[in-house]
XYZ file of C-alpha atoms in Angstrom:
748
model
C 6.021 -27.214 37.645
C 3.035 -26.179 35.387
C 3.358 -22.570 36.632
C 7.080 -22.564 35.807
C 6.213 -23.740 32.200
C 3.617 -20.954 31.869
C 5.704 -18.159 32.959
C 7.465 -17.325 29.539
C 3.734 -17.505 28.225
C 2.670 -14.783 30.608
C 5.637 -12.757 29.449
C 4.982 -13.168 25.774
C 1.252 -12.297 26.339
C 2.242 -9.343 28.417
C 4.649 -8.025 25.891
C 2.041 -8.644 23.045
C -0.613 -6.725 24.885
C 1.621 -3.673 25.620
C 2.966 -3.564 22.067
C -0.462 -4.028 20.442
C -2.006 -1.394 22.752
C 0.814 0.865 21.657
C -0.085 0.272 18.017
C -3.748 1.190 18.964
C -2.868 4.499 20.605
C -0.181 5.580 18.177
C -1.848 4.694 14.980
C -4.607 7.246 14.477
C -8.151 6.203 14.365
C -9.572 4.709 11.234
C -6.070 4.345 9.743
C -6.538 0.606 9.110
C -8.496 -1.065 6.379
C -12.261 -0.479 6.540
C -11.847 0.405 10.187
C -14.360 3.472 9.998
C -17.010 1.086 8.343
C -16.466 -1.571 11.075
C -16.958 1.202 13.655
C -19.931 2.738 12.316
C -21.600 -0.586 11.733
C -21.250 -1.182 15.434
C -22.492 2.258 16.108
C -25.608 1.710 13.828
C -26.456 -1.381 15.828
C -25.933 0.494 19.113
C -28.115 3.556 18.081
C -30.853 1.708 16.230
C -31.138 -1.554 18.178
C -31.166 -3.650 14.916
C -28.970 -4.970 12.291
C -28.252 -2.588 9.256
C -29.247 -3.614 5.733
C -26.841 -3.000 2.901
C -28.537 -1.613 -0.075
C -27.646 0.200 -3.310
C -30.507 2.544 -2.802
C -29.246 3.623 0.618
C -25.568 3.455 0.051
C -24.045 4.773 3.362
C -20.513 5.750 3.063
C -20.051 5.032 6.798
C -21.178 1.442 6.628
C -20.525 0.158 3.088
C -20.474 -3.612 2.666
C -19.863 -4.112 6.379
C -23.623 -3.703 6.856
C -23.945 -7.108 5.179
C -21.236 -8.705 7.272
C -22.157 -11.428 9.759
C -22.879 -9.346 12.928
C -21.382 -10.864 15.955
C -18.297 -8.559 16.188
C -20.505 -5.502 15.758
C -23.294 -6.749 18.188
C -20.514 -7.486 20.872
C -18.971 -4.035 20.009
C -22.361 -2.358 20.418
C -22.730 -3.724 23.889
C -19.142 -2.541 24.825
C -19.643 1.034 23.720
C -23.333 1.151 24.827
C -22.491 3.740 27.736
C -20.567 5.969 25.303
C -22.322 8.843 23.541
C -21.746 8.409 19.896
C -24.714 10.379 18.499
C -22.431 12.966 16.921
C -19.970 10.489 15.495
C -21.200 10.621 11.906
C -20.726 14.507 11.949
C -17.377 14.420 13.851
C -15.459 11.781 11.900
C -13.724 13.732 8.954
C -12.743 11.528 6.033
C -10.034 12.518 3.700
C -11.664 12.838 0.220
C -8.175 12.715 -1.531
C -6.902 9.611 0.294
C -4.527 7.465 -1.645
C -5.905 4.077 -0.759
C -3.794 1.126 -1.796
C -0.726 3.082 -3.082
C 2.312 2.531 -0.961
C 4.228 4.766 -3.265
C 2.021 7.855 -2.392
C 3.839 10.845 -0.951
C 0.728 12.590 0.337
C -2.821 11.676 1.431
C -1.877 8.388 2.983
C -4.373 9.330 5.842
C -7.866 7.989 5.315
C -9.206 10.495 7.853
C -8.450 14.064 9.154
C -7.448 13.746 12.732
C -8.888 16.570 14.781
C -8.541 17.537 18.584
C -11.664 15.343 19.191
C -9.340 12.329 19.093
C -6.977 13.615 21.757
C -6.657 12.329 25.247
C -8.699 12.154 27.409
C -10.730 10.288 25.015
C -14.579 10.873 24.975
C -17.376 10.408 22.438
C -16.577 8.563 19.314
C -12.854 8.506 20.111
C -13.456 6.691 23.408
C -15.901 4.176 21.690
C -13.338 3.513 19.031
C -10.546 2.819 21.429
C -12.736 0.510 23.346
C -13.237 -1.546 20.383
C -9.567 -1.466 19.549
C -8.758 -2.828 22.993
C -11.406 -5.456 22.403
C -9.629 -6.561 19.292
C -6.262 -6.590 21.083
C -7.733 -8.934 23.774
C -9.119 -11.232 21.222
C -5.622 -11.408 19.709
C -4.428 -12.520 23.080
C -6.942 -15.178 23.093
C -5.830 -16.353 19.680
C -2.139 -16.579 21.062
C -3.425 -18.824 23.866
C -4.925 -21.134 21.373
C -1.607 -21.159 19.460
C 0.216 -22.085 22.540
C -2.350 -24.927 23.502
C -2.116 -26.269 19.995
C 1.624 -26.399 20.168
C 1.529 -28.086 23.611
C -0.911 -30.625 22.226
C 1.512 -31.456 19.335
C 4.761 -31.291 21.421
C 3.697 -32.070 25.032
C 7.274 -32.635 26.163
C 8.755 -29.483 24.576
C 7.164 -26.460 26.146
C 9.810 -24.218 24.603
C 8.355 -25.060 21.043
C 5.086 -23.577 22.344
C 6.816 -20.474 23.597
C 8.528 -19.976 20.377
C 5.501 -20.576 18.169
C 3.358 -18.162 20.258
C 6.086 -15.542 20.357
C 6.778 -15.610 16.573
C 3.017 -14.695 15.939
C 2.768 -12.390 19.031
C 5.468 -10.025 17.547
C 4.270 -10.365 13.842
C 3.853 -6.680 12.926
C 0.701 -7.481 10.777
C -0.860 -9.431 13.758
C -0.094 -6.468 16.137
C -1.503 -3.977 13.551
C -4.678 -5.983 12.819
C -5.399 -6.538 16.604
C -4.986 -2.725 17.273
C -7.772 -1.925 14.836
C -11.496 -2.133 14.842
C -12.080 -5.250 12.665
C -14.166 -8.369 12.618
C -11.065 -10.133 11.609
C -9.957 -10.159 15.105
C -13.012 -12.188 16.158
C -12.892 -14.649 13.299
C -9.208 -15.336 13.881
C -9.839 -16.013 17.553
C -12.853 -18.215 16.937
C -11.095 -20.110 14.098
C -8.136 -20.748 16.331
C -10.397 -21.810 19.112
C -12.176 -24.223 16.765
C -8.937 -25.475 15.214
C -7.517 -26.247 18.525
C -10.759 -28.146 19.538
C -10.585 -30.189 16.288
C -6.856 -30.935 16.830
C -7.604 -32.106 20.320
C -10.618 -34.152 19.106
C -8.426 -35.840 16.413
C -5.316 -36.286 18.663
C -7.039 -38.622 21.159
C -7.402 -41.188 18.343
C -3.742 -41.201 17.570
C -2.869 -42.372 21.105
C -5.525 -44.751 22.289
C -6.007 -48.431 21.201
C -9.746 -48.647 21.332
C -10.360 -45.740 18.922
C -13.804 -46.569 17.843
C -15.094 -46.698 21.357
C -13.542 -43.313 22.162
C -14.960 -41.877 18.995
C -18.442 -42.865 19.936
C -18.309 -40.929 23.298
C -17.258 -37.416 22.265
C -20.559 -35.780 21.646
C -19.771 -33.111 24.255
C -16.595 -32.221 22.543
C -18.294 -31.864 19.204
C -21.060 -29.903 20.641
C -18.639 -27.430 22.073
C -16.889 -27.245 18.742
C -20.233 -26.875 16.894
C -20.927 -23.908 19.184
C -17.516 -22.292 18.462
C -17.957 -22.830 14.712
C -21.548 -21.431 14.862
C -20.190 -18.233 16.533
C -17.461 -18.026 13.854
C -20.050 -18.260 11.121
C -21.844 -15.213 12.832
C -18.441 -13.387 12.795
C -17.390 -13.730 9.155
C -17.945 -16.010 6.199
C -14.811 -17.954 6.852
C -16.888 -19.596 9.503
C -18.596 -21.582 6.673
C -15.209 -22.947 5.638
C -14.583 -23.811 9.237
C -17.773 -25.850 9.379
C -16.840 -27.748 6.096
C -13.404 -28.471 7.622
C -14.871 -29.727 10.841
C -17.271 -32.129 9.122
C -14.342 -33.478 7.176
C -12.242 -33.890 10.318
C -15.012 -35.830 12.034
C -15.569 -38.096 9.088
C -11.805 -38.637 8.513
C -11.248 -39.371 12.240
C -14.159 -41.869 12.237
C -12.815 -43.541 9.228
C -9.304 -43.855 10.768
C -10.714 -44.990 13.920
C -12.815 -47.722 12.310
C -9.950 -49.105 10.425
C -10.817 -52.587 9.240
C -13.164 -53.364 12.064
C -16.766 -54.661 11.349
C -18.990 -51.894 12.377
C -22.391 -52.529 13.891
C -25.567 -50.463 13.396
C -24.920 -49.054 16.784
C -21.544 -47.817 15.725
C -23.047 -46.158 12.665
C -25.877 -44.564 14.671
C -23.528 -43.165 17.231
C -21.145 -41.870 14.480
C -24.042 -39.966 13.004
C -25.052 -38.775 16.244
C -21.488 -37.228 16.604
C -21.916 -35.496 13.245
C -25.332 -34.080 14.383
C -23.633 -32.808 17.698
C -21.396 -30.874 15.531
C -23.743 -29.633 12.882
C -26.920 -28.888 14.738
C -25.218 -26.011 16.976
C -23.860 -24.484 13.831
C -27.295 -24.518 12.147
C -29.095 -23.224 15.288
C -26.575 -20.352 15.896
C -25.873 -19.180 12.246
C -28.755 -20.621 10.250
C -30.972 -17.581 10.932
C -28.287 -15.336 9.435
C -27.988 -17.430 6.269
C -31.832 -17.307 5.904
C -31.926 -13.592 6.397
C -29.116 -13.061 3.811
C -31.151 -15.262 1.267
C -34.144 -13.178 1.854
C -32.412 -9.817 1.648
C -29.684 -10.377 -0.979
C -30.422 -13.735 -2.596
C -27.097 -15.048 -1.283
C -26.675 -16.938 2.093
C -23.235 -15.453 2.230
C -24.173 -11.934 1.018
C -20.912 -12.097 -1.026
C -22.809 -10.373 -3.982
C -23.190 -7.343 -1.852
C -19.385 -7.188 -1.341
C -18.872 -7.588 -4.978
C -21.152 -4.753 -5.690
C -19.502 -2.318 -3.233
C -16.218 -3.273 -4.655
C -17.148 -2.185 -8.073
C -18.578 -5.407 -9.642
C -17.173 -8.797 -10.506
C -13.733 -8.356 -12.054
C -13.930 -11.839 -13.503
C -10.250 -12.686 -13.032
C -8.506 -15.866 -14.112
C -6.633 -18.012 -11.634
C -3.414 -16.878 -13.411
C -4.250 -13.273 -12.757
C -5.117 -13.926 -9.190
C -1.922 -15.783 -8.590
C -0.012 -12.905 -10.047
C -1.101 -10.819 -6.962
C 0.676 -13.346 -4.657
C 3.461 -10.951 -4.026
C 1.235 -8.314 -2.386
C -0.559 -11.178 -0.597
C 2.762 -12.369 0.795
C 4.086 -9.002 2.076
C 0.713 -8.010 3.570
C 1.071 -11.342 5.704
C 4.005 -9.572 7.395
C 3.698 -5.828 7.459
C 1.568 -3.541 5.352
C -0.053 -0.969 7.260
C -2.437 1.986 6.765
C -5.028 1.478 3.892
C -2.395 -0.749 2.207
C -0.431 2.444 1.637
C 2.174 2.201 4.305
C 5.030 -0.040 3.674
C 8.210 -0.830 5.766
C 11.526 -0.854 4.320
C 12.624 -3.944 2.329
C 14.816 -5.273 5.178
C 11.771 -6.001 7.347
C 10.421 -8.320 4.601
C 13.785 -9.935 4.152
C 14.029 -10.558 7.875
C 10.604 -12.313 7.905
C 11.457 -14.054 4.642
C 14.550 -15.325 6.402
C 12.443 -16.645 9.277
C 10.071 -18.476 6.949
C 12.984 -19.671 4.762
C 14.716 -20.988 7.838
C 11.642 -22.922 8.855
C 11.203 -24.333 5.320
C 14.858 -25.518 5.252
C 14.483 -27.007 8.515
C 11.387 -28.946 7.470
C 13.163 -30.129 4.390
C 16.145 -31.084 6.566
C 13.927 -33.242 8.788
C 12.328 -34.792 5.738
C 15.698 -35.742 4.285
C 17.203 -37.075 7.503
C 13.953 -39.096 8.273
C 13.961 -40.524 4.772
C 17.604 -41.578 4.519
C 18.546 -42.453 8.112
C 19.485 -46.091 8.662
C 18.566 -48.763 11.265
C 20.233 -52.215 11.170
C 21.298 -51.411 7.624
C 17.821 -50.845 6.442
C 16.254 -47.492 5.578
C 13.933 -46.337 8.406
C 10.392 -45.580 7.415
C 10.080 -42.161 6.023
C 8.401 -39.727 8.538
C 8.384 -36.136 9.609
C 9.750 -36.807 13.106
C 6.279 -35.772 14.649
C 4.421 -37.823 17.081
C 1.083 -37.336 15.510
C 1.202 -37.020 11.722
C -2.553 -36.747 11.634
C -2.257 -33.392 13.316
C 0.200 -32.128 10.636
C -2.267 -33.215 7.937
C -5.213 -31.493 9.729
C -3.233 -28.218 9.985
C -2.254 -28.305 6.248
C -5.915 -29.100 5.243
C -7.241 -26.104 7.175
C -4.736 -23.765 5.693
C -5.323 -25.014 2.101
C -9.082 -24.597 2.610
C -8.733 -21.138 3.860
C -6.185 -20.211 0.862
C -8.490 -21.746 -1.514
C -11.449 -19.700 -0.175
C -9.396 -16.560 -0.418
C -8.371 -17.374 -4.050
C -11.958 -17.900 -4.930
C -12.845 -14.533 -3.455
C -10.083 -12.851 -5.361
C -11.439 -14.130 -8.575
C -14.194 -11.806 -8.123
C -12.800 -8.871 -6.291
C -9.450 -7.332 -5.071
C -8.560 -9.088 -1.779
C -4.877 -9.848 -1.839
C -4.607 -9.189 1.971
C -2.625 -11.396 4.193
C -4.903 -10.761 7.140
C -7.484 -12.929 5.330
C -5.269 -15.903 5.822
C -5.076 -15.299 9.639
C -8.109 -17.675 10.224
C -5.377 -20.349 9.530
C -2.906 -18.737 11.910
C -2.611 -21.976 13.940
C -1.307 -24.063 10.951
C 1.030 -21.150 10.019
C 2.349 -20.931 13.496
C 2.692 -24.699 13.859
C 4.628 -24.995 10.566
C 7.084 -22.129 11.577
C 7.521 -23.829 14.963
C 8.313 -27.214 13.512
C 10.669 -25.873 10.924
C 12.688 -23.553 13.325
C 12.933 -26.194 15.976
C 14.614 -28.609 13.538
C 17.773 -26.559 14.086
C 19.948 -26.551 17.145
C 18.781 -23.084 18.259
C 17.821 -23.806 21.977
C 20.666 -21.711 23.356
C 19.670 -18.734 21.075
C 15.854 -19.384 21.175
C 15.063 -16.141 23.088
C 16.843 -14.025 20.670
C 14.391 -14.458 17.927
C 11.262 -13.396 19.830
C 13.226 -10.453 21.135
C 14.439 -9.447 17.651
C 10.868 -9.897 16.135
C 9.431 -7.656 18.963
C 11.997 -4.981 18.318
C 11.192 -5.080 14.529
C 7.523 -4.631 15.249
C 8.267 -1.850 17.588
C 10.325 -0.212 14.900
C 7.518 -0.527 12.443
C 5.372 1.277 14.948
C 7.669 4.127 15.678
C 9.630 4.590 12.363
C 7.270 3.504 9.712
C 3.777 4.302 10.809
C 4.313 7.273 13.028
C 6.073 9.556 10.484
C 3.246 9.013 7.985
C 0.709 10.863 10.220
C 3.030 13.521 11.661
C 1.719 17.128 11.346
C 3.763 19.715 9.594
C 6.179 22.091 11.494
C 4.955 25.484 12.669
C 7.721 27.934 12.265
C 8.200 31.572 13.677
C 9.247 33.097 10.344
C 10.102 32.363 6.766
C 13.561 30.788 6.433
C 16.147 32.816 4.617
C 16.460 29.988 2.080
C 12.916 30.340 0.933
C 11.378 32.476 -1.779
C 9.195 35.174 -0.227
C 5.731 35.324 -1.873
C 3.301 36.893 0.542
C 0.435 36.147 -1.831
C -3.190 36.460 -0.684
C -4.665 33.077 -1.982
C -8.332 33.873 -0.966
C -10.392 32.461 1.946
C -8.192 34.179 4.332
C -5.070 32.303 3.584
C -1.614 33.657 2.612
C 1.019 31.871 0.740
C 3.929 33.367 2.720
C 6.762 31.632 0.721
C 8.022 28.542 -1.087
C 11.257 26.632 -1.123
C 12.087 24.127 -3.757
C 14.071 21.150 -2.415
C 14.483 19.214 -5.854
C 16.470 20.935 -8.500
C 16.642 18.053 -11.111
C 14.315 15.049 -11.722
C 13.473 12.652 -14.337
C 10.016 11.591 -15.436
C 8.236 9.372 -12.922
C 10.440 10.726 -9.988
C 9.099 12.816 -7.175
C 9.910 16.370 -6.478
C 9.905 17.806 -3.099
C 9.178 21.500 -1.946
C 7.924 23.304 1.094
C 4.918 25.720 1.045
C 4.701 28.227 3.923
C 1.026 28.991 4.765
C -0.519 31.349 7.167
C -4.013 32.320 8.260
C -4.564 35.472 10.232
C -7.553 33.973 11.749
C -8.779 30.330 11.756
C -10.838 29.794 8.593
C -14.474 28.662 8.831
C -13.949 26.026 5.978
C -11.065 23.982 4.912
C -10.094 24.843 1.425
C -7.996 22.329 -0.360
C -5.148 23.529 -2.709
C -4.055 22.355 -5.994
C -0.418 22.161 -7.089
C 0.111 21.918 -10.890
C 3.374 21.279 -12.871
C 3.641 22.375 -16.351
C 6.152 21.288 -18.992
C 6.690 22.150 -22.507
C 3.856 24.267 -24.144
C 2.251 24.381 -20.708
C 1.471 20.711 -20.734
C 0.355 19.428 -17.444
C 3.068 17.018 -16.198
C 2.119 16.546 -12.563
C -0.418 17.555 -10.028
C -1.651 17.356 -6.473
C -5.103 17.863 -5.164
C -4.884 17.878 -1.388
C -5.426 19.479 1.990
C -2.302 21.135 3.420
C 0.009 19.089 5.523
C 0.008 16.105 3.147
C -3.652 15.846 3.538
C -3.426 15.818 7.290
C -3.768 19.513 8.271
C -6.506 21.413 6.703
C -6.565 25.203 7.494
C -9.450 24.988 9.875
C -7.135 23.235 12.372
C -4.371 25.837 12.145
C -3.603 28.239 15.054
C -4.122 31.693 14.062
C -1.160 33.656 12.600
C 1.012 30.533 12.770
C 3.329 29.776 9.692
C 2.754 26.255 8.572
C 5.707 24.631 6.856
C 4.087 22.252 4.499
C 6.702 19.958 3.092
C 5.468 17.279 0.513
C 6.278 15.658 -2.728
C 4.609 15.155 -6.002
C 5.396 12.697 -8.800
C 6.104 13.810 -12.390
C 4.210 11.953 -14.967
C 5.982 8.967 -16.557
C 5.553 10.353 -20.068
C 7.097 13.811 -19.755
C 8.639 15.299 -22.746
C 12.107 16.051 -21.581
C 14.198 17.996 -21.082
C 12.109 20.920 -19.806
C 12.254 23.548 -17.155
C 8.927 22.655 -15.303
C 7.000 25.456 -13.679
C 5.043 24.914 -10.560
C 1.789 26.731 -9.762
C -0.389 26.729 -6.519
C -4.044 27.752 -6.180
C -6.859 27.189 -3.823
C -9.461 24.888 -5.296
C -12.489 26.861 -4.106
C -11.140 30.422 -4.276
C -11.290 32.902 -7.195
C -7.507 33.887 -6.928
C -5.289 32.856 -9.808
C -2.461 30.371 -9.266
C 0.860 31.657 -8.200
C 4.181 30.391 -9.461
C 6.142 28.830 -6.510
C 9.172 27.328 -8.347
C 10.799 25.587 -11.166
C 12.425 22.319 -11.448
C 14.732 20.836 -14.213
C 13.330 17.703 -15.809
C 15.752 15.656 -17.845
C 15.264 12.276 -19.720
C 16.290 9.014 -18.164
C 18.887 8.774 -20.910
C 20.084 11.127 -23.581
C 19.871 10.197 -27.241
C 22.946 9.072 -29.115
C 24.645 11.646 -31.345
C 27.100 11.735 -34.319
C 30.233 13.823 -34.804
C 30.022 17.591 -34.464
C 29.018 19.465 -37.639
C 30.079 22.763 -35.905
C 31.152 24.235 -32.674
C 29.305 27.202 -31.006
C 31.409 28.965 -28.360
C 33.379 26.730 -26.129
C 30.680 24.246 -25.061
C 27.947 23.544 -27.706
C 28.184 21.523 -30.839
C 25.578 21.055 -33.576
C 25.684 17.406 -34.300
C 22.674 16.810 -36.648
C 20.416 19.105 -38.876
C 17.594 17.947 -41.131
C 15.420 20.094 -43.420
C 11.872 19.225 -44.447
C 12.776 20.379 -47.907
C 15.584 22.155 -49.695
C 13.195 23.459 -52.474
C 10.552 25.870 -51.533
C 7.946 28.268 -53.005
C 7.423 31.798 -51.753
C 5.060 31.663 -48.522
C 5.999 28.110 -47.874
C 7.391 27.108 -44.382
C 10.518 24.965 -43.939
C 11.054 22.983 -40.826
C 14.511 22.515 -39.546
C 15.285 19.722 -37.020
C 18.605 20.220 -35.129
C 20.435 18.324 -32.416
C 22.653 20.024 -29.886
C 25.107 18.287 -27.750
C 26.852 20.059 -24.706
C 30.540 19.786 -23.937
C 30.501 22.545 -21.375
C 27.624 24.484 -19.666
C 26.957 27.747 -21.628
C 26.172 29.521 -18.406
C 23.873 32.114 -20.036
C 20.709 32.161 -22.025
C 20.967 32.272 -25.649
C 18.548 32.537 -28.661
C 18.947 30.443 -31.821
C 19.547 32.475 -35.026
C 18.081 31.007 -38.094
C 18.509 33.209 -41.203
C 18.017 33.049 -44.878
C 20.852 35.239 -45.821
C 24.231 35.648 -47.385
C 27.040 36.027 -44.966
C 27.350 39.677 -43.703
C 23.887 40.640 -45.344
C 20.640 41.494 -43.769
C 18.330 38.356 -43.578
C 15.709 37.787 -46.224
C 13.783 35.651 -43.779
C 14.295 34.483 -40.177
C 13.109 32.037 -37.632
C 14.869 33.123 -34.345
C 13.683 31.908 -31.137
C 14.941 30.438 -27.934
C 15.809 26.714 -27.939
C 12.728 24.632 -27.274
C 10.649 27.858 -27.269
C 12.348 28.703 -24.038
C 11.019 25.734 -22.260
C 14.586 24.661 -21.490
C 16.844 27.751 -21.435
C 20.529 27.255 -22.241
C 21.731 28.381 -18.869
C 20.475 24.985 -17.686
C 22.238 23.003 -20.228
C 24.825 20.664 -18.601
C 27.762 18.630 -19.849
C 26.849 15.603 -22.128
C 23.145 16.660 -22.524
C 21.676 16.307 -26.027
C 18.841 18.705 -27.028
C 16.714 17.919 -29.932
C 14.896 20.898 -31.226
C 12.864 22.116 -34.224
C 12.633 25.520 -35.903
C 10.658 26.998 -38.714
C 11.454 29.593 -41.279
C 8.883 30.873 -43.805
C 10.069 32.017 -47.330
C 8.781 35.646 -47.900
C 6.157 36.104 -50.457
C 7.472 37.754 -53.607
C 10.974 36.520 -53.012
C 12.812 36.163 -56.338
C 13.700 32.733 -57.637
C 17.211 31.711 -56.911
C 19.404 29.928 -54.423
C 19.715 31.207 -50.791
C 21.931 30.140 -48.004
C 20.266 28.939 -44.733
C 22.274 29.714 -41.652
C 22.234 28.904 -37.920
C 23.837 30.443 -34.935
C 23.473 31.362 -31.317
C 23.351 34.882 -29.776
C 22.848 36.617 -26.443
C 19.290 38.183 -26.732
C 20.362 41.134 -24.533
C 23.652 42.141 -26.213
C 22.833 40.418 -29.656
C 26.538 39.132 -29.419
C 26.854 35.811 -31.354
C 28.749 32.936 -30.154
C 31.698 32.245 -32.410
C 31.261 29.205 -34.791
C 33.929 27.009 -36.023
C 34.016 23.997 -38.298
C 37.064 21.712 -38.133
C 38.607 24.369 -36.021
C 38.039 26.879 -38.808
C 36.156 30.011 -37.880
C 32.819 30.436 -39.915
C 31.844 33.837 -41.403
C 29.463 35.902 -39.647
C 29.513 33.487 -36.612
C 26.977 31.231 -38.265
C 26.960 27.728 -39.758
C 25.733 27.257 -43.328
C 23.151 24.465 -43.029
C 22.024 24.219 -46.588
C 21.272 26.323 -49.795
C 17.494 26.674 -50.366
C 16.256 26.783 -53.971
C 13.290 29.151 -54.216
C 11.054 28.623 -57.277
C 7.646 29.964 -58.321
């Protein structure tokens, strides 16, 4: 019978292991938070035979703050990879200097590392060592699931399906899969915290079901001894182990207090109770005390938290309100945020998981209401949560709140809104979900939820994570739709061509294009390139500094003579002065060659300004709706500024130049300020219906011009043919195809 009950558990564990191993294989190495630092900390212990020391004077980019972390995960990892040659790992691992860490909106450089053929199967060297450590994390996750199952069986001993459901929900949580497919000490602290939480639940549970509680309490030293060992190991894994120790002491004291009740306790009872506490505390001190002493001697802090804060850029001194404002990111990363916090699934994944949580919350509320208002013999029944052991619910809640409070305290000092940091309290989370979901009549449909969640996690792996690290296409020839360039960019690289994908954009939006690169021979060095977008007056309005292939494929990895189709996107600045025809230039960062123009994109504002009625019509499609002069009285040599507003009713289709003349109709101009609209930064052939262009012109009164009154006229003409667009006002043609703006008074 017991084997029949466990069969679904075996299936859940097998599916979890397969799915998480797939995450570990598909997600490239070191594309998880802090993963390369965790890896090299284990390597440092393996190579040097001692614990590393974190120091500002010996800041090692390959270890960072992990050198000050509790060492158990790294020590175990060092043992596991001891047979593997990792001596060249520091030289072979290639980090991306342009990585966009923490930015899920990034279009390029979401990879923290450059992935070379050294990572390919069959694994060897550092790649083999890294995958061994990833598998170690995966197995720790399986152990965590076992403790979730055992905890659920403890709480609901007669409903094995509850335990299956609670285990499966966590087993197929995408963030749980991702975390346990990476090299991280989180896997060990989650496992040990879950083990200790289960031990404490079992310890507390025995006093909710026996009559002689005080006597049972006094004979559980061995249980507490084992729990103390577990917590001591947890404290050697991560600082959350300290919270676990505080929690355990509270559980023991609380259980003793409940067991004692109103009994009169003898000195022997007190002595034995203190002995129980010592059975818990002494193993913790013996196992982890040396580490706290070492931290104090090295860093002046038993937790070495000050080292973390230093490497994170210093204490940010946030208020609680500022920390709580980051709850949205914390909540999402509890479910599915990948990469270095820069790979985000579509919204529907979060909505699905929000739905699971919401259903559980509603189920809990439903149980509370039903328990509170149900009647027995005409009298309200005692309010309850319909759970056999309410103490266990309180214990679960207390552990979660303690972990959450610890995280909030840490977030006051540094950026740490990461859902994985709540996983030491995974058992309370799993039990809460299980309880809430099972308040509904879902038994006939119970298998559908785990299957759905497993498929969603698989989707995240194949269609969210995988495309981020896909290499660019290699093509045989330049497509006919691309602009042929054939420009020698230096360092042996040729920019064969370019193809603009985005024709029109607004400030803050991305534009997409493809650059076609080629190297006659494989270059000896990886030369990054820089893409620059220039707006009005050659103002920089967007740029990208990167290796090719969205940061994934530097030239040293290219096959000789292959054409690399590097498609990528770059964001326009939020504050672009629009409209403008932006120009895109590409150059190699370390080469002497100048940048080459690869394309143009029309940038328009988010909304066009409001205009008044037309003052004059130019041709069939352009109206002058406003004109303002800086002055109508000027002296010889003085410059007059003319602000005008054009409104487009139909695209002009050609490029025109603005005519600005100080002249009588039909007479040669005495002064002129002709130039293309917006200085040519937004040619009229781009103007589209309903666009509004605000422009400014200048005209200088000639020196020696006689006093008098002179008409100032404006028009539009074709710069090639000098043919003017006809001008009308109230459907009346205007002389000389110009519009009279104002009469300027010239005085000495």
